[in-house]
Coordinates of C-alpha atoms and ligand atoms in Angstrom, one line a residue:
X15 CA 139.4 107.7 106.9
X16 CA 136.4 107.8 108.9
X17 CA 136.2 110.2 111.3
X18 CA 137.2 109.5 114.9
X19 CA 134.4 110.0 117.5
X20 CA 136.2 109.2 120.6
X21 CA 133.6 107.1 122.9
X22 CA 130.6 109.2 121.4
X23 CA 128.4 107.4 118.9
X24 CA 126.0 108.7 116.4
X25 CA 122.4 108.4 116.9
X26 CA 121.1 107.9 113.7
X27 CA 122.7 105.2 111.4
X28 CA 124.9 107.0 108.8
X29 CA 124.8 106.0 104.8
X30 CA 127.2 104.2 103.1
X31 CA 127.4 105.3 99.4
X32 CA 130.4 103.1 98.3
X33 CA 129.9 101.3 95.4
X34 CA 132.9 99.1 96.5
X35 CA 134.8 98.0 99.3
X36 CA 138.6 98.1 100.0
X37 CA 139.8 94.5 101.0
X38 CA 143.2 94.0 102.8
X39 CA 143.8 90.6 100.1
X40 CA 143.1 88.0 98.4
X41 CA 141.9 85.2 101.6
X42 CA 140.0 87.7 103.3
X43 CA 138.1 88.2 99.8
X44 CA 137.7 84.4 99.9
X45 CA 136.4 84.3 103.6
X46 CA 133.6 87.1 102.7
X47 CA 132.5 84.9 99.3
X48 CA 132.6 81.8 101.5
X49 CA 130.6 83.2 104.0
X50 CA 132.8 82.7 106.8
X51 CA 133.6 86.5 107.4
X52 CA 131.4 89.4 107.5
X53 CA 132.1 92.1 104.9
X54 CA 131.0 93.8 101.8
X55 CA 132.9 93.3 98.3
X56 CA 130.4 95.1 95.8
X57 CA 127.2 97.3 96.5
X58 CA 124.9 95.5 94.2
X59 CA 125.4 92.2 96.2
X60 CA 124.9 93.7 99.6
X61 CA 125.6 97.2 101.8
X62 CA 125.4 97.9 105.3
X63 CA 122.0 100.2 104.6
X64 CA 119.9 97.4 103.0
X65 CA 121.8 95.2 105.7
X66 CA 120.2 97.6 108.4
X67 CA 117.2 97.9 106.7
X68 CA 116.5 94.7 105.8
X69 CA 117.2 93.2 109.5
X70 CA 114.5 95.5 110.6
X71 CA 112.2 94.7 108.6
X72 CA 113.1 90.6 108.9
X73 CA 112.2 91.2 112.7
X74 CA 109.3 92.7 111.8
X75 CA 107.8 90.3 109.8
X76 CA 109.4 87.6 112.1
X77 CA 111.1 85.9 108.9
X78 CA 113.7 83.8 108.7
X79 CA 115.4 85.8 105.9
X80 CA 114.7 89.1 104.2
X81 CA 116.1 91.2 101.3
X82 CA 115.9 94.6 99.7
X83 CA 115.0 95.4 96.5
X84 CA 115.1 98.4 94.2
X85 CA 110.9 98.7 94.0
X86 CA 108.3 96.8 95.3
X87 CA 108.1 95.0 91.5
X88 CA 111.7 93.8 92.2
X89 CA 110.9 92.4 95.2
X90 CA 107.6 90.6 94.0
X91 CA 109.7 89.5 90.5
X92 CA 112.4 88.3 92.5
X93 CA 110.6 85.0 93.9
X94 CA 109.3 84.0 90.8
X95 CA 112.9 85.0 88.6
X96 CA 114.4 82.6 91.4
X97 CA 111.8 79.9 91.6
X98 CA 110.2 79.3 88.3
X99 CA 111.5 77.6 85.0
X100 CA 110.3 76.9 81.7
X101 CA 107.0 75.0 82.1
X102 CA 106.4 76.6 85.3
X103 CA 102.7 77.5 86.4
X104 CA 101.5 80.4 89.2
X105 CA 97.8 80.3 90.2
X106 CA 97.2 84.0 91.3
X107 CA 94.5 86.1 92.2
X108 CA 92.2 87.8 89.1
X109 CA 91.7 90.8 91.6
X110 CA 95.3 92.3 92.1
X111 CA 97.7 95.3 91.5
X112 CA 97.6 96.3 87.6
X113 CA 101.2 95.9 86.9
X114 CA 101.6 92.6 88.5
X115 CA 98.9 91.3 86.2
X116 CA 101.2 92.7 83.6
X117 CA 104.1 91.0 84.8
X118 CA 102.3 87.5 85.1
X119 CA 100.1 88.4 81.6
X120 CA 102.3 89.8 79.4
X121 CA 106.3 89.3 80.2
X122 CA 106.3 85.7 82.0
X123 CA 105.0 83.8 78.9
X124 CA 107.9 84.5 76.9
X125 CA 109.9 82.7 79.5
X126 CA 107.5 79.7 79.6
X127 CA 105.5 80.3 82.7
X128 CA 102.4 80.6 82.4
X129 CA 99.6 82.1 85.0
X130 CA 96.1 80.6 86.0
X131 CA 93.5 83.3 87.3
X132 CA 91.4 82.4 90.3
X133 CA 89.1 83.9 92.8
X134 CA 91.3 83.7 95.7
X135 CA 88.4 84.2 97.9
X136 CA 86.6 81.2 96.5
X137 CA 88.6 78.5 98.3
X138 CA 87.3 75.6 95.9
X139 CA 88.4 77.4 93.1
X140 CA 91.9 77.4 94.5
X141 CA 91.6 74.4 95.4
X142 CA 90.7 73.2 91.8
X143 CA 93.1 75.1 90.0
X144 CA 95.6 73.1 92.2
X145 CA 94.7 69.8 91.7
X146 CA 94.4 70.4 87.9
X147 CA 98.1 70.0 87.7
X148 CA 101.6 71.3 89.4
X149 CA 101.8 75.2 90.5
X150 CA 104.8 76.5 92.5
X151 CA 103.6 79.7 93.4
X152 CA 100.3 80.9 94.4
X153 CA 99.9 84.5 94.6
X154 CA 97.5 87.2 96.2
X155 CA 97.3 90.0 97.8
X156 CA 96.6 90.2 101.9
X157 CA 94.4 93.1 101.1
X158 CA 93.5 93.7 97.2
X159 CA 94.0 96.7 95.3
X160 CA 92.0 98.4 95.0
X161 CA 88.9 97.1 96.7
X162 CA 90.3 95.5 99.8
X163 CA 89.4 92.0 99.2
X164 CA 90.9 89.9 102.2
X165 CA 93.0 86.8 102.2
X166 CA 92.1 84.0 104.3
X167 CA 95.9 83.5 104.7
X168 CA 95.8 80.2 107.1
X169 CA 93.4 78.4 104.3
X170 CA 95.2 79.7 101.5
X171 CA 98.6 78.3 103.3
X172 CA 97.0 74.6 104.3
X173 CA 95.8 74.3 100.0
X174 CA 99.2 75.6 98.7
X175 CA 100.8 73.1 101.0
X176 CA 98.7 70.3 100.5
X177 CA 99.4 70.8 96.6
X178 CA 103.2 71.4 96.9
X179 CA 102.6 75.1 96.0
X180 CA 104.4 78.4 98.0
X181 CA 101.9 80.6 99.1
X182 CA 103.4 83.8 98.3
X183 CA 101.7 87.3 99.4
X184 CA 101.9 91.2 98.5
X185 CA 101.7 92.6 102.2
X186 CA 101.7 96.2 100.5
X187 CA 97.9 97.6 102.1
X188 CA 98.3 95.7 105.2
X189 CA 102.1 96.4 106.5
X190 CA 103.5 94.3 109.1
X191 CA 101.6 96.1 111.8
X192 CA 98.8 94.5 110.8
X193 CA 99.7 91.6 109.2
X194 CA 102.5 88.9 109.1
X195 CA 101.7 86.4 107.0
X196 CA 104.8 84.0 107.9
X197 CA 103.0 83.8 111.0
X198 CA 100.1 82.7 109.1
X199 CA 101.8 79.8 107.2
X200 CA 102.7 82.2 103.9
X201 CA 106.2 81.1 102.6
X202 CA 106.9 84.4 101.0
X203 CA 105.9 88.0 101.9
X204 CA 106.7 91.1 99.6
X205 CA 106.1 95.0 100.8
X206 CA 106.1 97.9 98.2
X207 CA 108.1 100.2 100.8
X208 CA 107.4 102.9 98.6
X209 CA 104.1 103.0 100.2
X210 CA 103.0 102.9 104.2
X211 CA 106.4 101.8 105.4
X212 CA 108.1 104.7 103.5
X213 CA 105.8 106.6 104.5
X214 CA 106.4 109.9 103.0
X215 CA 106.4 109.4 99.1
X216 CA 110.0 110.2 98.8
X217 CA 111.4 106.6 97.9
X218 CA 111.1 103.8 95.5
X219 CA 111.9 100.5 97.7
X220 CA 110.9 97.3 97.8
X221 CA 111.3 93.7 100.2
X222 CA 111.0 90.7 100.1
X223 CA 111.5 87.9 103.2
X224 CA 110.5 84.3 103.8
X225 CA 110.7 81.6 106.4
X226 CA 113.2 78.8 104.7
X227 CA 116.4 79.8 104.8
X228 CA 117.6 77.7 101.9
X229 CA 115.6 80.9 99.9
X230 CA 118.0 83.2 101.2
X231 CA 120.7 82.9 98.9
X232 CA 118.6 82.1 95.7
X233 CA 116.5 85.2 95.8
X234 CA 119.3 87.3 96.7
X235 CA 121.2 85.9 93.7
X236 CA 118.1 86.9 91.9
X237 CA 118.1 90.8 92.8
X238 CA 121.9 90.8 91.9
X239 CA 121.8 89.2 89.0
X240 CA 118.9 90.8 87.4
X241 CA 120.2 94.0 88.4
X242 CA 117.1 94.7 91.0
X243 CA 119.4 95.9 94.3
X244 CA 118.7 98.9 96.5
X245 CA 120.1 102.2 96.6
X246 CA 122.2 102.9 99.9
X247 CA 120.1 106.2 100.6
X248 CA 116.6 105.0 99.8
X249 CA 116.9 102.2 102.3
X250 CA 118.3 104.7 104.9
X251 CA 114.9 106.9 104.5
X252 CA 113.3 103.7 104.8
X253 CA 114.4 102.9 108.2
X254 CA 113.2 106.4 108.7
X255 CA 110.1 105.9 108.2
X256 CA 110.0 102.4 109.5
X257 CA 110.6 103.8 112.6
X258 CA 107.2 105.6 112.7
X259 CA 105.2 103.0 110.8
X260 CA 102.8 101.9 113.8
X261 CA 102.1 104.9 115.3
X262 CA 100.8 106.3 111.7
X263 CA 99.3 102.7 110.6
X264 CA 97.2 102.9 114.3
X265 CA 96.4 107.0 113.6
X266 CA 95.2 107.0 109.9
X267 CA 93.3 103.5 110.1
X268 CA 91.4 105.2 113.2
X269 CA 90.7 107.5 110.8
X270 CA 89.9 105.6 108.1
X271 CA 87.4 103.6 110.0
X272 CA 85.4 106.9 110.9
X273 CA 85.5 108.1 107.2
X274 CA 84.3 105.0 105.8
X275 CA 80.9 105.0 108.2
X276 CA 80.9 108.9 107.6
X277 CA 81.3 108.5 104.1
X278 CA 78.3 106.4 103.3
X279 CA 76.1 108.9 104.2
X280 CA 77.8 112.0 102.2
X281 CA 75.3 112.9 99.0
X282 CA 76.3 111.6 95.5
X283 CA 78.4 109.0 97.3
X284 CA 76.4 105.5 95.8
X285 CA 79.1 103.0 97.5
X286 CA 81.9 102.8 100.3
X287 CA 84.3 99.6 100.3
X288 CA 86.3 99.3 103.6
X289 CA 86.7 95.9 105.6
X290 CA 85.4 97.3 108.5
X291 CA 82.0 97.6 107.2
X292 CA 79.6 95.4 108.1
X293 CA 78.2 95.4 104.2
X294 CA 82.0 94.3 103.0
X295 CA 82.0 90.8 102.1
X296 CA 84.6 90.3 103.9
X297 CA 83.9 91.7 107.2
X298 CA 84.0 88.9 109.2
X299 CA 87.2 87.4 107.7
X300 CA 89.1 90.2 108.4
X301 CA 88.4 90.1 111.8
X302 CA 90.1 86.9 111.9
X303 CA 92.9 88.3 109.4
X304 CA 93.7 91.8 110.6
X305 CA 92.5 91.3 114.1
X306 CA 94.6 94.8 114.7
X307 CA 92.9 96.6 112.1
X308 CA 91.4 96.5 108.4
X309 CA 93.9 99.4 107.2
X310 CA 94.1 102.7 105.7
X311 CA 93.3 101.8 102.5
X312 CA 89.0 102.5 101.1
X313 CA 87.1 103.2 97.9
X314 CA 83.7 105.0 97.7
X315 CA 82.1 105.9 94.2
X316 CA 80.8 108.6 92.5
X317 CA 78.1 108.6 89.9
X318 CA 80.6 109.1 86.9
X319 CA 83.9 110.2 85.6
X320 CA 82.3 113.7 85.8
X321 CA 81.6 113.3 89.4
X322 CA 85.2 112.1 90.4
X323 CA 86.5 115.3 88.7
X324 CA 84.2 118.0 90.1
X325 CA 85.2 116.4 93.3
X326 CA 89.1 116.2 92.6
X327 CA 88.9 119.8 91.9
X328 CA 87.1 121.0 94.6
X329 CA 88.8 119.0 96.4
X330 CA 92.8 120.0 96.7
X331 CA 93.6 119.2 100.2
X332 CA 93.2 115.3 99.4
X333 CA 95.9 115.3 96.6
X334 CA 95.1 113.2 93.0
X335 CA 98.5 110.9 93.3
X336 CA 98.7 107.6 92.1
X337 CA 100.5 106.4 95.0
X338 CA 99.5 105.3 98.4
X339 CA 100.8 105.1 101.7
X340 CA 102.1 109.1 102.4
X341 CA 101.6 110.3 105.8
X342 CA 98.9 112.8 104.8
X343 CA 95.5 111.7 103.0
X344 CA 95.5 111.2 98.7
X345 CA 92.9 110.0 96.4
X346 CA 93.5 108.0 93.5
X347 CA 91.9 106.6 90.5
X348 CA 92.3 102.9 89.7
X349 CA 90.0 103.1 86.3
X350 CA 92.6 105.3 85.1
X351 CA 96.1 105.0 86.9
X352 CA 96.4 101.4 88.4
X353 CA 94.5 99.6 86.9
X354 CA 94.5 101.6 83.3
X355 CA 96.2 98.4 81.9
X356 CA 93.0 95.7 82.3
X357 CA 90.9 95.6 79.6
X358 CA 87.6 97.0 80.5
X359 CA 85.3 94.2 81.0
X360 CA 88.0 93.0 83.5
X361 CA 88.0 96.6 85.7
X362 CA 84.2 96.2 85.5
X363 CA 84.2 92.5 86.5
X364 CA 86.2 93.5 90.1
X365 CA 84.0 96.8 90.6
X366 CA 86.4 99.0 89.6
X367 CA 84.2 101.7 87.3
X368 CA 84.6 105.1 86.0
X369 CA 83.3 106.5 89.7
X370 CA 85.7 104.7 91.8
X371 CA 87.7 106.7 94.0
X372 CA 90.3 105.3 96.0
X373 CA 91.5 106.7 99.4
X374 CA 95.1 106.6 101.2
X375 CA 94.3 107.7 104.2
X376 CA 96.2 109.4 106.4
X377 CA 97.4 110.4 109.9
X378 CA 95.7 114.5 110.1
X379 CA 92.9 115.7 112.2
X380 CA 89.6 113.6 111.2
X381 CA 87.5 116.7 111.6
X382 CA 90.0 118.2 109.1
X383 CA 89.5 115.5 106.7
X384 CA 85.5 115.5 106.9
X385 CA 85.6 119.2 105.9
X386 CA 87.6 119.2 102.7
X387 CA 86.0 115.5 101.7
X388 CA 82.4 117.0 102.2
X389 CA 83.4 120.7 100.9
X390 CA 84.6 118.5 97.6
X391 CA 81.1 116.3 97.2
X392 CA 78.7 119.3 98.4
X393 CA 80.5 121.1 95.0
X394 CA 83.2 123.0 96.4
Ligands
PLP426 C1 102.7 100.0 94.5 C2 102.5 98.6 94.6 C3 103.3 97.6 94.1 C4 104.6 98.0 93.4 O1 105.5 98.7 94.2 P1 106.6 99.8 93.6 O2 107.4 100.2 94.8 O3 105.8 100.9 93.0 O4 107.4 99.0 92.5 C5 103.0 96.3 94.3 N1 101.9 95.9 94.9 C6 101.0 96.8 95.4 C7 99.8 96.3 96.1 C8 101.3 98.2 95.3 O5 100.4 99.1 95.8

């Protein structure tokens, strides 16, 4: 039994564990499946955490519909699991996460589908790729990985929909605070919660939401059926750090903005790539895009391999983790973690080289930050 709390309630949501759910009989099981009674029959197909969580975040991104996922590469497989058959074509972006482009290069040709690579920021070319025969899905990111290439999300909408296509986006660098693509005209919007909106590098979530409801049920079916559901208490630390999203998004993209004009003017540093710099090509897109802010998300380079690990040495109060998002600031390496999957020519064709240091920024003191970055590139 659950415990009585007289007229008291608990603050915080609690966490439902069950795997399973005790029904009184056999019509009120009917009513759930039927969808003409609220309830819960099995934790795989639905749980009041990822209900919580997911409602949350659906108001956030002011969808229609929205559903959890086990990882952010559940939530960005579910879509295309649910939309695409044998025969079926995606146009996505050459400049994007590495294991997406594994998912679209490697495992989706087995089941028929088969992936065109364009510039996304070359609107022609998308255009082109289009019109040379049917696509269901085109795919980008709303700010690339690693080099924070920015969607022009109302164009890319208006050619997708001309064509018949979905536009379908990976919010993951931008977060709903500074982005909602649905708002945009995007038809379907994925977050790697294990990033910015987890916030603390302590789950492994995922969502998906979209604005036709009709969706709803398919990609649901999707995450159930391929066996891509969320865990009751990783959606609970979720909302946790939902909660807090804003305030850190507005505090480390503050800081992020002051490190990238700082930056540029450390020695050995040859290149900074942030959005908000005048000398990013797209600086004035972004403007238009993420008119709250470019992110938290930059690169600068090194001369070499070398370089990057005297620095990551001398360097241990900004953390080597392959990961991005936590509320402190981390550096990773996209030659060798990411992106370590991409043949070589490919890294070198996006800018991604052996000197490429990316930075999650995060939400401490700036003067802080300046002192162990510079105490790192001065040689420790
Ligand atoms: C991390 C990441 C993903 C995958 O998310 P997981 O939660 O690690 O499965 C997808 N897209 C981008 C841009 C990411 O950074």
């Amino acid at each position: 039994m659950l415990p009585d709390f007289g007229p008291t309630v608990p603050l915080t949501p609690p966490i439902y564990p069950s795997a399973v759910y005790h029904i009184p009989d056999l019509d009120a099981v009917d009513a759930i499946y039927n969808g003409e009674a609220t309830g819960y029959v099995y934790a795989r197909d639905g749980h009041p955490n990822a209900s919580m969580l997911g409602d949350e975040l659906r108001q956030a991104h002011a969808a229609e519909w929205g559903v959890v996922a086990a990882t952010g590469m559940a939530a960005l497989s579910a879509p295309f699991l649910a939309l695409l058959s044998q025969g079926g074509r995606v146009i996505a972006s050459n400049r994007i996460y590495g294991k997406t482009t594994v998912l679209l290069r490697d495992e989706f040709p087995r089941f028929g589908v088969s992936t065109t690579w364009v510039d996304t920021n070359d609107l022609d070319a998308v255009e082109a790729a289009l019109a040379a025969g049917p696509a269901q899905i085109l795919f980008t990111e709303t700010i690339s990985n690693p080099l924070c290439r920015v969607a022009d999300v109302p164009a890319l909408a208006e050619i997708a929909y001309r064509h018949g296509a979905r536009l379908f986006l990976d919010n993951t660098f931008a977060t709903p605070t500074l982005c909602k693509p649905l708002e945009m005209g995007a038809n379907l919007v994925m977050e790697s919660l294990t990033k910015m909106i987890g916030g603390h590098s302590d789950v492994i979530l995922g969502f998906v939401c979209g604005r036709e409801p009709k969706l709803e049920p398919t990609v649901a079916t999707a995450v159930s059926t391929w066996g891509l559901a969320a865990n009751p208490f990783e959606c609970w630390l979720t909302s946790r750090g939902l909660a807090t999203l804003d305030l850190r998004m507005r505090a480390a993209t503050a800081n992020a903005v002051v490190l990238a004009e700082w930056l540029g003017e450390q020695p050995g540093v040859s290149r900074v790539i942030y959005p908000g710099r005048a000398d990013h090509p797209d600086f004035e897109l972004a403007k238009r895009v993420l008119p709250h802010g470019v992110g938290n998300m930059l690169c600068f380079e090194l001369a070499d391999r070398n370089a990057v690990n005297r620095w990551m040495r001398a360097t241990p109060a900004v953390p080597f983790c392959p990961s991005l998002g936590h509320h402190t600031t981390t550096c990773s390496h996209p030659d060798t973690t990411s992106h370590r999957f991409d043949p070589v020519e490919e890294k070198r064709r996006q800018g991604i080289t052996p000197g490429l240091v990316r930075l999650s920024v995060g939400c401490e003191p700036i003067e802080q930050l300046q002192a162990a970055i510079g105490h790192g590139l001065t040689g420790g």
